[in-house]
XYZ file of C-alpha atoms in Angstrom:
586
model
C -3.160 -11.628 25.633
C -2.941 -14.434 23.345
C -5.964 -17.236 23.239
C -4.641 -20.674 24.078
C -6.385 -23.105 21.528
C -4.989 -26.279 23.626
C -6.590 -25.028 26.274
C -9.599 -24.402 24.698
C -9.828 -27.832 23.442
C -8.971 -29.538 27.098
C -11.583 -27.129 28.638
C -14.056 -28.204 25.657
C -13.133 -32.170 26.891
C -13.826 -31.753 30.350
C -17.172 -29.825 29.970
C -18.817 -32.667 27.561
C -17.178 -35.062 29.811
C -19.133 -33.359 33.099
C -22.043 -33.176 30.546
C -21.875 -37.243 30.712
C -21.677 -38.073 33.708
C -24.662 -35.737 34.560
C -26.861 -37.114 31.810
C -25.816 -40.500 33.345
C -27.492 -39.496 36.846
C -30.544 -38.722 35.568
C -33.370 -41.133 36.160
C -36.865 -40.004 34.601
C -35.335 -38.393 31.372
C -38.581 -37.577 29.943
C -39.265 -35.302 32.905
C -36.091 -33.879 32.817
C -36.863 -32.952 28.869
C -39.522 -31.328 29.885
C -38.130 -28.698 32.622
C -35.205 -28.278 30.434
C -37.901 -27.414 27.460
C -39.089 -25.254 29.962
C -36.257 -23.476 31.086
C -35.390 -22.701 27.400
C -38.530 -21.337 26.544
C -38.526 -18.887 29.606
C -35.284 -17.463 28.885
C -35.710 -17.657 25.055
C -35.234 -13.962 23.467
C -37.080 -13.374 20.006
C -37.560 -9.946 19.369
C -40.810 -9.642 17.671
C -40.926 -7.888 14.323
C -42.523 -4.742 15.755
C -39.747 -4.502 18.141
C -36.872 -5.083 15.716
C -38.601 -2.655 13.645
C -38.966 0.281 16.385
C -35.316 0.211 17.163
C -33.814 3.713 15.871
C -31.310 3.435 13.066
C -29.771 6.194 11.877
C -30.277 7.633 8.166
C -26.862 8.075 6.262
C -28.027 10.848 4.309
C -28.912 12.974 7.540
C -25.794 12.478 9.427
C -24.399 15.439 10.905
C -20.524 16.145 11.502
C -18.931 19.052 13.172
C -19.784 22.358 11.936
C -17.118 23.730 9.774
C -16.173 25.598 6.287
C -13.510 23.981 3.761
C -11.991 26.392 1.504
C -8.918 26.213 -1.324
C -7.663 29.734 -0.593
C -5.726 31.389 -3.148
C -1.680 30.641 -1.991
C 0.106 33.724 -2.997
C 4.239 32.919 -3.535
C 5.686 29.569 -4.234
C 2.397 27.088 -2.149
C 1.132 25.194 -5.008
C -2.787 25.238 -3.183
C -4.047 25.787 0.359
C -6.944 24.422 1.883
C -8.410 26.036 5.100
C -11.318 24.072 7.448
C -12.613 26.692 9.868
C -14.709 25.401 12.764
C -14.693 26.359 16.915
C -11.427 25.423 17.834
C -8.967 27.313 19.744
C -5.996 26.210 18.278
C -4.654 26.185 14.903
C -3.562 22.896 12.882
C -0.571 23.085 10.548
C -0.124 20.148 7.851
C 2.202 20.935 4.842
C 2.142 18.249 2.048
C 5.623 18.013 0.083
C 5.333 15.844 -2.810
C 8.477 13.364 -3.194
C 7.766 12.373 -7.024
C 10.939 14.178 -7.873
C 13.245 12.613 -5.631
C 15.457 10.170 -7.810
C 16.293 6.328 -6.737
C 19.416 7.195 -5.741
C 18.457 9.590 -2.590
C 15.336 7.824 -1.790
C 16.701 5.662 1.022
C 17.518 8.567 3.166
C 14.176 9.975 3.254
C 13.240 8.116 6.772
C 16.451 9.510 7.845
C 15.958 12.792 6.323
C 12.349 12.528 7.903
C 13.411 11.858 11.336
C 16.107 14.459 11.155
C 13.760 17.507 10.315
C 12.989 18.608 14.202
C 16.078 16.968 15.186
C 19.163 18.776 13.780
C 20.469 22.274 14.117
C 19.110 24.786 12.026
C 22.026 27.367 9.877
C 20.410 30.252 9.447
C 21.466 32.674 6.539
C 22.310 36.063 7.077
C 18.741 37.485 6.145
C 16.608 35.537 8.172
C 14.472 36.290 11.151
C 15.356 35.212 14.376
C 14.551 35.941 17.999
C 12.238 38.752 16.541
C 14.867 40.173 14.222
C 16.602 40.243 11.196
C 20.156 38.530 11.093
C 23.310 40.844 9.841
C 25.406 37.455 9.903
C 24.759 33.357 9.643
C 23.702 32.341 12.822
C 23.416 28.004 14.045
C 21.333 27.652 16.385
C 22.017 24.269 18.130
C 18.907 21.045 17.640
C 18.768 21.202 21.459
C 17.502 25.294 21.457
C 15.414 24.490 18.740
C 13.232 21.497 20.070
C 13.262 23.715 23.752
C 11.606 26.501 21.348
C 9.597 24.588 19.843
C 8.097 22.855 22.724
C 6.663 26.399 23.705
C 5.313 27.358 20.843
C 3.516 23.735 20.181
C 1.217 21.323 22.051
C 2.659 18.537 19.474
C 4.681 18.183 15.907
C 6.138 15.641 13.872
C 7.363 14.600 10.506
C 6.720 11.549 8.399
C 6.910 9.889 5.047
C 3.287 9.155 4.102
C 0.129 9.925 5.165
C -1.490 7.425 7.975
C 2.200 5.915 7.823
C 3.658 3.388 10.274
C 7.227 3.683 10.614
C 9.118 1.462 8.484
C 5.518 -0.578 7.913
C 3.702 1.012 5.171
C 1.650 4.332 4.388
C -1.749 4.588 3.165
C -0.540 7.921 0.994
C 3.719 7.110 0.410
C 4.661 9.510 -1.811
C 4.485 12.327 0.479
C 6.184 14.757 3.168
C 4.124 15.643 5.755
C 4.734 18.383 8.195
C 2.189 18.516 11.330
C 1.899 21.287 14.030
C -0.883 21.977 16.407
C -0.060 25.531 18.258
C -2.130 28.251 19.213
C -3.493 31.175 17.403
C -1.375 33.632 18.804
C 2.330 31.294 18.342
C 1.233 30.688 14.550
C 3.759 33.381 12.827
C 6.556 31.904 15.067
C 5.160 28.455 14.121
C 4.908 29.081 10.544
C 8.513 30.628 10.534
C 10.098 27.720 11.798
C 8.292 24.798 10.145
C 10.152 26.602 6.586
C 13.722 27.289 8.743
C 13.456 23.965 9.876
C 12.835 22.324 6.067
C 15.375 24.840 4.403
C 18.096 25.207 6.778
C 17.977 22.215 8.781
C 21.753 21.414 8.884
C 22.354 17.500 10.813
C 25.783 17.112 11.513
C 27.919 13.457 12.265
C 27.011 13.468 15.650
C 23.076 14.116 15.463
C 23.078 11.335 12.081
C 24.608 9.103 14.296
C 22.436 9.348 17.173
C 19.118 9.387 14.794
C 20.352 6.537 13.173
C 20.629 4.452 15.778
C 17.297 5.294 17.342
C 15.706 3.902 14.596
C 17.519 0.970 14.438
C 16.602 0.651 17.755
C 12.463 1.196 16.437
C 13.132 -1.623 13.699
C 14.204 -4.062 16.883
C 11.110 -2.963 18.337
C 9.142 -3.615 15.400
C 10.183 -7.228 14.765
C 8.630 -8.270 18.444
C 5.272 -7.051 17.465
C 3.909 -9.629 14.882
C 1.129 -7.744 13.596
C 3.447 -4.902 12.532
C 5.762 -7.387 10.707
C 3.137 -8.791 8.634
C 1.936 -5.788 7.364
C 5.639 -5.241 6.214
C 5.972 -8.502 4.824
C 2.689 -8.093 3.071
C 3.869 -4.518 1.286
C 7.221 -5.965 0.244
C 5.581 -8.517 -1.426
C 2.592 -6.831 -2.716
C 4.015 -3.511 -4.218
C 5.314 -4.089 -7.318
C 8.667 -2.622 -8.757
C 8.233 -0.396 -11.605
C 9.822 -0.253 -14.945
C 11.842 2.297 -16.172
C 10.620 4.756 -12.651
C 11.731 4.966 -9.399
C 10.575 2.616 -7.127
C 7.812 3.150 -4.743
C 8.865 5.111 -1.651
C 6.775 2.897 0.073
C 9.589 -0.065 -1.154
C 12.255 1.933 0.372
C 10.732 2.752 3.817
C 10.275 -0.206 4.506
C 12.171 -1.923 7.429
C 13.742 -4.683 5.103
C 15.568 -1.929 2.937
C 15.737 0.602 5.584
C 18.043 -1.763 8.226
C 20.440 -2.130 5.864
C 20.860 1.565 4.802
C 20.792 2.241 8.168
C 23.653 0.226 9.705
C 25.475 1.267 6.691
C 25.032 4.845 7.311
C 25.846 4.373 11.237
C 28.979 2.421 10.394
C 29.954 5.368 7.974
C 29.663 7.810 10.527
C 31.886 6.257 13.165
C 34.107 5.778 10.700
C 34.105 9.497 9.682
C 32.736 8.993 6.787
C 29.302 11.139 6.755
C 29.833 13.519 3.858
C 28.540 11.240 1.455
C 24.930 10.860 4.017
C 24.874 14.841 4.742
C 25.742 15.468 0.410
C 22.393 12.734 0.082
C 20.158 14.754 2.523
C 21.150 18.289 1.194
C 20.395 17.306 -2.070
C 16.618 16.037 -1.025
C 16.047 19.359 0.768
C 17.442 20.947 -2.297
C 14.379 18.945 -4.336
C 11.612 19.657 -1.712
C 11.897 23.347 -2.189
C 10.688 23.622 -5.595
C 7.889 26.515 -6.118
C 4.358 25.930 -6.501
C 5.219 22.351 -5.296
C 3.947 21.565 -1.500
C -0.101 21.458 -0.186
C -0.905 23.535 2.772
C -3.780 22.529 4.724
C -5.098 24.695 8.055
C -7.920 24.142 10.460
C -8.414 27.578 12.359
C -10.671 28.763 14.294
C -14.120 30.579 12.913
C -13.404 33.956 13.211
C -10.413 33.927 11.841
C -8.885 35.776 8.606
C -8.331 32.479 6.807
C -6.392 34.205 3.774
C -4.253 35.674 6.433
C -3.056 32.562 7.813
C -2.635 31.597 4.224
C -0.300 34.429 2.997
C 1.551 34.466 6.129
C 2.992 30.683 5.595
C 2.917 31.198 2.002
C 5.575 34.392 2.888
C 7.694 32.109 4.655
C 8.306 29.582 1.865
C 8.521 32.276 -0.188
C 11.470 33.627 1.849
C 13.164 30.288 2.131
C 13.451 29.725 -1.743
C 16.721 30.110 -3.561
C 16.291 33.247 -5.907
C 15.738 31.664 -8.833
C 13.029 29.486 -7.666
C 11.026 32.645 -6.475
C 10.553 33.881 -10.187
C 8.585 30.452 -10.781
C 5.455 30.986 -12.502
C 2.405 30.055 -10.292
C 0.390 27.025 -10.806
C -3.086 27.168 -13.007
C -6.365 27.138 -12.114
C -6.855 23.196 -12.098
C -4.419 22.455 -10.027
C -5.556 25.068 -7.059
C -8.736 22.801 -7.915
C -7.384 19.826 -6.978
C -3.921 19.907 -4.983
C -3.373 16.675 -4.566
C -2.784 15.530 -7.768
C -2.183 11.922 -6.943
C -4.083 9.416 -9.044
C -4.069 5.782 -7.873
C -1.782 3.401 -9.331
C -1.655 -0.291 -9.379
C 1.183 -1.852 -7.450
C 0.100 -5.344 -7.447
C 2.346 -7.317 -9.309
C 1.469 -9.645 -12.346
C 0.761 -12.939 -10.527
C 0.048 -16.241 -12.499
C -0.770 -18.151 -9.004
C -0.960 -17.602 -5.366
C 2.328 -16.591 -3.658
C 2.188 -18.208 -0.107
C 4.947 -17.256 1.970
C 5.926 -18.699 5.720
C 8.030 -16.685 7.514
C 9.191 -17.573 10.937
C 10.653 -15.385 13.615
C 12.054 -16.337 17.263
C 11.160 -12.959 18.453
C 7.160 -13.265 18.270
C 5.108 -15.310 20.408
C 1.943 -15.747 18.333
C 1.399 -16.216 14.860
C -0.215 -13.758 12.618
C -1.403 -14.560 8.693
C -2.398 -11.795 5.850
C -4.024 -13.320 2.892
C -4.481 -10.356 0.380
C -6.452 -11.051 -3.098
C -6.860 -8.458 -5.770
C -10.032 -6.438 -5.704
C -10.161 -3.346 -7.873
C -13.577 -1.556 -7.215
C -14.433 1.966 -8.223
C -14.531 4.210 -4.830
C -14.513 7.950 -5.583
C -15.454 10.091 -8.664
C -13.950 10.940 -11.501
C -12.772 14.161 -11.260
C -13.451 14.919 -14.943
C -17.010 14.418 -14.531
C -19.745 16.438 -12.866
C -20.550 15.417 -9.902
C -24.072 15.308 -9.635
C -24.388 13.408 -12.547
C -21.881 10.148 -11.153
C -23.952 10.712 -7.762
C -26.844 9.524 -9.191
C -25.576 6.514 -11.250
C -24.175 4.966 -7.691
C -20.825 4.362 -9.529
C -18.907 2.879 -5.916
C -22.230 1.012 -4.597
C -20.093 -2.319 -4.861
C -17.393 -0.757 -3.273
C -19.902 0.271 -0.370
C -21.531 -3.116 -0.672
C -18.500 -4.642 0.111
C -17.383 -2.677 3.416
C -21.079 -3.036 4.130
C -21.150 -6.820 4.251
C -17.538 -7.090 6.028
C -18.733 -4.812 8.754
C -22.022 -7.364 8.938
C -19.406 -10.549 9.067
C -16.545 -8.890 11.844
C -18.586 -6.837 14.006
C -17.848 -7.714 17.916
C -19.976 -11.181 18.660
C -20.802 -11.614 14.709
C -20.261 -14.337 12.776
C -16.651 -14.498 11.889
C -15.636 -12.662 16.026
C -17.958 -16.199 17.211
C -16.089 -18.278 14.374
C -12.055 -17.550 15.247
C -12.130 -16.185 18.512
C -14.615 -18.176 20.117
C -12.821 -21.203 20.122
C -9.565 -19.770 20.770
C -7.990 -19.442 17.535
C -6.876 -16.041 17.595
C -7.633 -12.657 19.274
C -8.901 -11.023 16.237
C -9.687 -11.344 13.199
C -11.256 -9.190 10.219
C -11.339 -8.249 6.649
C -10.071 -4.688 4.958
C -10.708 -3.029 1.591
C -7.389 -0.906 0.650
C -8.692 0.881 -2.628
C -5.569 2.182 -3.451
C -3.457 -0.921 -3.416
C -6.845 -2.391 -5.094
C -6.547 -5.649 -2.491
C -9.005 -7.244 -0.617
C -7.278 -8.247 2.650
C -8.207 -10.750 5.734
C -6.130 -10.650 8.718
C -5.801 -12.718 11.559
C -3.202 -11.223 14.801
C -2.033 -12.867 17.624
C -3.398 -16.442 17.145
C -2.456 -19.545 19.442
C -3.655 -22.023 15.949
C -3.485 -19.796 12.621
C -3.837 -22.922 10.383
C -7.270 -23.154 11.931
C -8.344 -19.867 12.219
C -7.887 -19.785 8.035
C -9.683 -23.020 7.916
C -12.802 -21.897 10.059
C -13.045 -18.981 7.955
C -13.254 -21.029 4.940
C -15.639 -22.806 6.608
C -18.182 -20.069 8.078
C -18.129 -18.851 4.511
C -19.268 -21.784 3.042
C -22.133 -21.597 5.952
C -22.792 -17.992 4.853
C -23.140 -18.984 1.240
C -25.333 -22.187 2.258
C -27.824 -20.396 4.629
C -27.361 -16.608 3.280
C -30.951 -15.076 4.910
C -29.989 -17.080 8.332
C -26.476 -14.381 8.906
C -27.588 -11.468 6.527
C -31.334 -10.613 7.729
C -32.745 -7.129 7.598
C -31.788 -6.624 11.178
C -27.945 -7.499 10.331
C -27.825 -5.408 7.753
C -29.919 -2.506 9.489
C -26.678 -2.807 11.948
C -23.831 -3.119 9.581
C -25.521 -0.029 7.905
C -25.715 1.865 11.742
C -21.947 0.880 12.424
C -20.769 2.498 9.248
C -22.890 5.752 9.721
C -21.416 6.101 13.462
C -17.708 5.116 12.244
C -18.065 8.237 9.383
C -19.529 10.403 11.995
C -16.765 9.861 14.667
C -13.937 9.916 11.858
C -15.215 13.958 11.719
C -15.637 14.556 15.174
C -12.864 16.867 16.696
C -10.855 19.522 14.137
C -8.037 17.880 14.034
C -9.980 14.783 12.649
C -11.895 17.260 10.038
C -8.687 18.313 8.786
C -7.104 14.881 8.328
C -10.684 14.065 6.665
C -10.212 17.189 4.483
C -6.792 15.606 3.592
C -7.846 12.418 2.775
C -10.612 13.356 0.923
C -8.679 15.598 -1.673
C -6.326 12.711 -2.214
C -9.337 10.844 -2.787
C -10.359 13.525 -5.825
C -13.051 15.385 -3.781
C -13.475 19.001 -4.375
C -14.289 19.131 -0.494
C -15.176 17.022 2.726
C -18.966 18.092 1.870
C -19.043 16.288 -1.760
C -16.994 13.177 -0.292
C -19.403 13.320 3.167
C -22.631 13.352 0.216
C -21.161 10.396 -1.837
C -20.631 8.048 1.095
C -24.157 8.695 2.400
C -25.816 8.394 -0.727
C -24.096 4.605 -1.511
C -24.800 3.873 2.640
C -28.143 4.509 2.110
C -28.137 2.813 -1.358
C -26.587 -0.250 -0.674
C -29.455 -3.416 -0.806
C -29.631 -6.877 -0.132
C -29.092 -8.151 -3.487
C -25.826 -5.720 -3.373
C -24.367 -7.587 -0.424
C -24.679 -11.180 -2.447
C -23.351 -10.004 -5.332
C -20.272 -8.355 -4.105
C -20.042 -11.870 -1.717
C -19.898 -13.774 -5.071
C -17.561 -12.142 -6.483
C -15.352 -10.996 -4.254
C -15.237 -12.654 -0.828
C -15.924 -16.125 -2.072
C -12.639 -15.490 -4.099
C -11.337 -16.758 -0.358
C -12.056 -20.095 -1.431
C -10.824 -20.178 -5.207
C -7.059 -21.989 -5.520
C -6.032 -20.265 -7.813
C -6.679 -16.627 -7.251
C -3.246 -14.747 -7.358
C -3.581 -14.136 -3.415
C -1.010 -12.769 -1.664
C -0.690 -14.684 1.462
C 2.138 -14.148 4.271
C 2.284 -16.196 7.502
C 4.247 -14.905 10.266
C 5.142 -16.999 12.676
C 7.264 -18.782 15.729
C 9.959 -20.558 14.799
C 8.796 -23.928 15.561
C 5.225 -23.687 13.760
C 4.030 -26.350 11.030
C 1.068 -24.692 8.574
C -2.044 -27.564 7.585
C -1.690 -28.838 4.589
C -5.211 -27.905 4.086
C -3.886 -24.369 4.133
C -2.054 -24.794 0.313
C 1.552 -24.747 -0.518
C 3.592 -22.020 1.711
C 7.277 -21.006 1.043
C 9.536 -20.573 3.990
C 11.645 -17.755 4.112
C 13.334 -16.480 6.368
C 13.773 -12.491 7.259
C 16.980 -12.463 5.510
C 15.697 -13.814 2.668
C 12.593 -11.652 2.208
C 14.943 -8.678 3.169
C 16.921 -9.669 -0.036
C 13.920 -10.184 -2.256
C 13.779 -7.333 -4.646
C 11.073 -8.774 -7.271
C 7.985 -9.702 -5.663
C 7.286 -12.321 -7.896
């Protein structure tokens, strides 16, 4: 559904127009004052202060999530860590984390291919391995078909991407990563575990299942540029994630639909011509990379009385197995990095912008507009790993950073300020703000809007009424809320095992020695976080909405036949071919 602002308006003409003619049929209008006076004072709802004050609010310091234990296990064999959530579940979750740094530029593009080929090619099986409950005296293929029919007994669900939280050919909030989930049960682990390395080491596509692969994503990038929202976030990562000198660039750069349709078609065309060997030489050669020792993350969430170092050494066997010889004698990692196995600092991507890069891009495939507008915003959100912990906990080193998520929840909660200020009157269906800490932006997005021009201009304007009458949108009740919606939202984020594992995940990319310490430091800020916080960080950060000449990044997707406000600055058309050819986001 799409809000219609032309109809909004007409509607908006005909009800003052009824309001006329009924003020015009009035005849004692001071009488009429009064029952209307009346009427309004009946049905007028002002909570008194005692009531406002008796309604229950949670404390962020005693939220609860689901009982579990997080433990780095000791990963005997070529696992560089392992980190094991036990909690009542009767199933077991399987994530492995493969690191990508070491794949060069060259074989980069193929990693969505290579990605989308890992539970969908046969599987060539050295003489050696174990199979069908034995050991194999000779190579053995076994075709993709037999392998997803096995697999589909032994799982409930699996998959394979390039990032963590990744949208296919979008963007990923973690890029530079492998991931491998399973969800089985306990007794089809082994089997589980066994194939998850087969299918990694000895995955062996051939012309026919490239081919077909190929083309089904192709077919997903069609699919893709008819959903608006999904095109804007790739037009906002192509142009906000900088190239880097001298280094490969960012997986994230090469995912992306704009590169990845053209490596695509070029690959398909290859392979009805016969020409594959080239593709197959490119994905050998990245499996060849991923299965260095002491290299890939496992992470497990199994159930409470389970021997958690037996889950452990029985994956860590099976990549152990699946190494070439030589990479078995690999010494194993030291203590720091068991510590923390995600050894993934945060970079800076934004490039180096003098001004604001406005870009218009129109498409015939989308109905409704969408519009990013992205400005830098580089707050501190997790500890320094180098430090003790206690001792950053109690300097409040992220309050900003909770400040800030504080006082966006308070402006786009449902019926708030900015919902009442750009949906209300039909601009668009939704909009609302986002922090992204580890592309350091500060983004507002607007999706499916009938009149985008003036959903940007009536957030300009509700800011300037926020920043005019302050105590009138951010009273103790408001904030009391905002503070209740982000205690609930951290609660639900933890509240299956599945979800505690992701959690776990996230929160050792993050530089947290466990979902406990990360759990304590979001709490502690929550609680922390005071009025004088949320004006500050609405100085000097959200106001920064207003300021010409902030280097925003701002992308406008629209219909083909849409004309921006002038009010709106200075936008660029492009076209998709011609952001698909941009390689230097400046």
């Amino acid at each position: 559904m799409v809000p219609d602002a032309t109809l909004g308006a007409r509607l908006e003409r005909e009800r003052r127009q009824a309001e006329r003619e009924n003020a015009a049929r009035v005849v004692d209008r001071d009488a009429h004052r009064e029952r209307i006076a009346r009427a309004l004072e009946s049905n007028r709802v002002d909570l008194p202060a005692a009531v406002r004050a008796a309604i229950p609010l949670p404390d962020a310091r005693g939220t609860a999530t689901l009982p579990h234990r997080q433990r780095v296990l000791a990963a005997p064999g070529a696992l560089a860590a392992a980190q094991v959530v036990q909690c009542d579940t009767e199933f077991v979750d399987v994530q492995l984390h493969v690191p990508l740094g070491a794949v060069p530029e060259a074989l980069r593009p193929y990693l969505v291919l290579f990605q989308a080929l890992v539970f969908s090619s046969d599987v060539a099986l050295p003489a050696g391995a174990c199979y069908g409950g034995r050991v194999l005296a000779a190579p053995l293929r076994v075709p993709h078909d037999d392998v997803d029919r096995q697999l589909a007994e032994l799982t409930t669900s699996r998959g394979c991407a390039v990032g963590l939280g990744a949208e296919p050919f979008v963007s990923a909030w973690v890029d530079e990563l492998l991931v491998l989930a399973l969800h089985t049960a306990p007794a089809q682990y082994a089997a589980v575990a066994r194939w998850t390395m087969q299918l990694l080491a000895f995955g062996a596509p051939t012309r026919a299942r490239i081919l077909a692969v190929a083309q089904n994503l192709l077919g997903e990038i069609a699919r893709i540029k008819r959903d608006g929202d999904l095109m804007l976030m790739a037009a906002v990562a192509r142009l906000s994630a900088a190239d880097r000198a001298g280094r490969p660039r960012w997986i994230e750069n090469h995912a992306s639909l704009f590169d990845q349709e053209r490596v695509l078609r070029q690959i398909v065309a290859d392979a009805r011509r016969g020409h594959a060997q080239p593709t197959l030489d490119s994905l050998a050669a990245i499996r060849r990379l991923l299965l260095r020792p002491h290299a890939a993350v496992l992470s497990l969430c199994v159930p409470d009385a389970a021997d958690a170092q037996a889950y452990v050494d029985a994956f860590a066997a099976e990549w152990h197995a699946c190494l070439p010889p030589s990479a078995q004698r690999a010494p194993p990692p030291g203590p720091a990095r068991a510590a923390r196995p995600f050894d993934m600092p945060c970079e800076p991507r934004l490039p180096a912008l003098a001004q604001a890069l406005r870009v218009h891009v129109t498409l015939k495939s989308v109905q409704a507009a969408s519009l990013a507008i992205c400005i830098p915003c580089a707050l501190s959100a997790h500890p320094d790993p180098l430090e003790d912990f206690d001792a950053q906990l109690a300097r409040l080193p992220a309050r900003d950073f909770y400040a800030l998520c504080m006082l966006l929840e308070l402006l786009h909660r449902t019926d708030g300020p900015l919902y009442n200020a750009v949906r209300g009157p039909g601009f668009a269906y939704s909009a609302y703000f986002a922090v992204h800490t580890r592309a350091q932006q500060l983004g507002f997005y607007c999706s499916r809007a009938a009149d985008v021009s003036r959903a940007v201009l009536a957030l300009q304007t509700l800011l300037g009424q926020v920043a005019d009458a302050w105590d009138e949108h951010v009273g103790a009740l408001e904030i009391a809320m905002a503070r209740s919606a982000m205690v609930f939202a951290s609660v639900e984020a933890q509240a299956s095992p599945q979800a505690v594992l992701s959690q776990s995940v996230s929160s050792a990319v993050d530089g947290f020695a466990s979902l406990e310490l990360k759990n304590r430091w979001r709490n502690a800020h929550i609680d922390a976080v005071t009025p004088a916080d949320l004006r500050r960080v609405f100085d000097q950060h959200v106001r920064r909405f207003f300021d010409p000449d902030c280097p925003a990044i701002a992308v406008a997707l629209t219909p083909a036949d849409t004309q921006l406000l002038p009010e709106l600055g200075a936008y660029t058309r492009r076209s998709l071919a011609e952001l698909s050819a941009t390689k230097d986001t400046v």
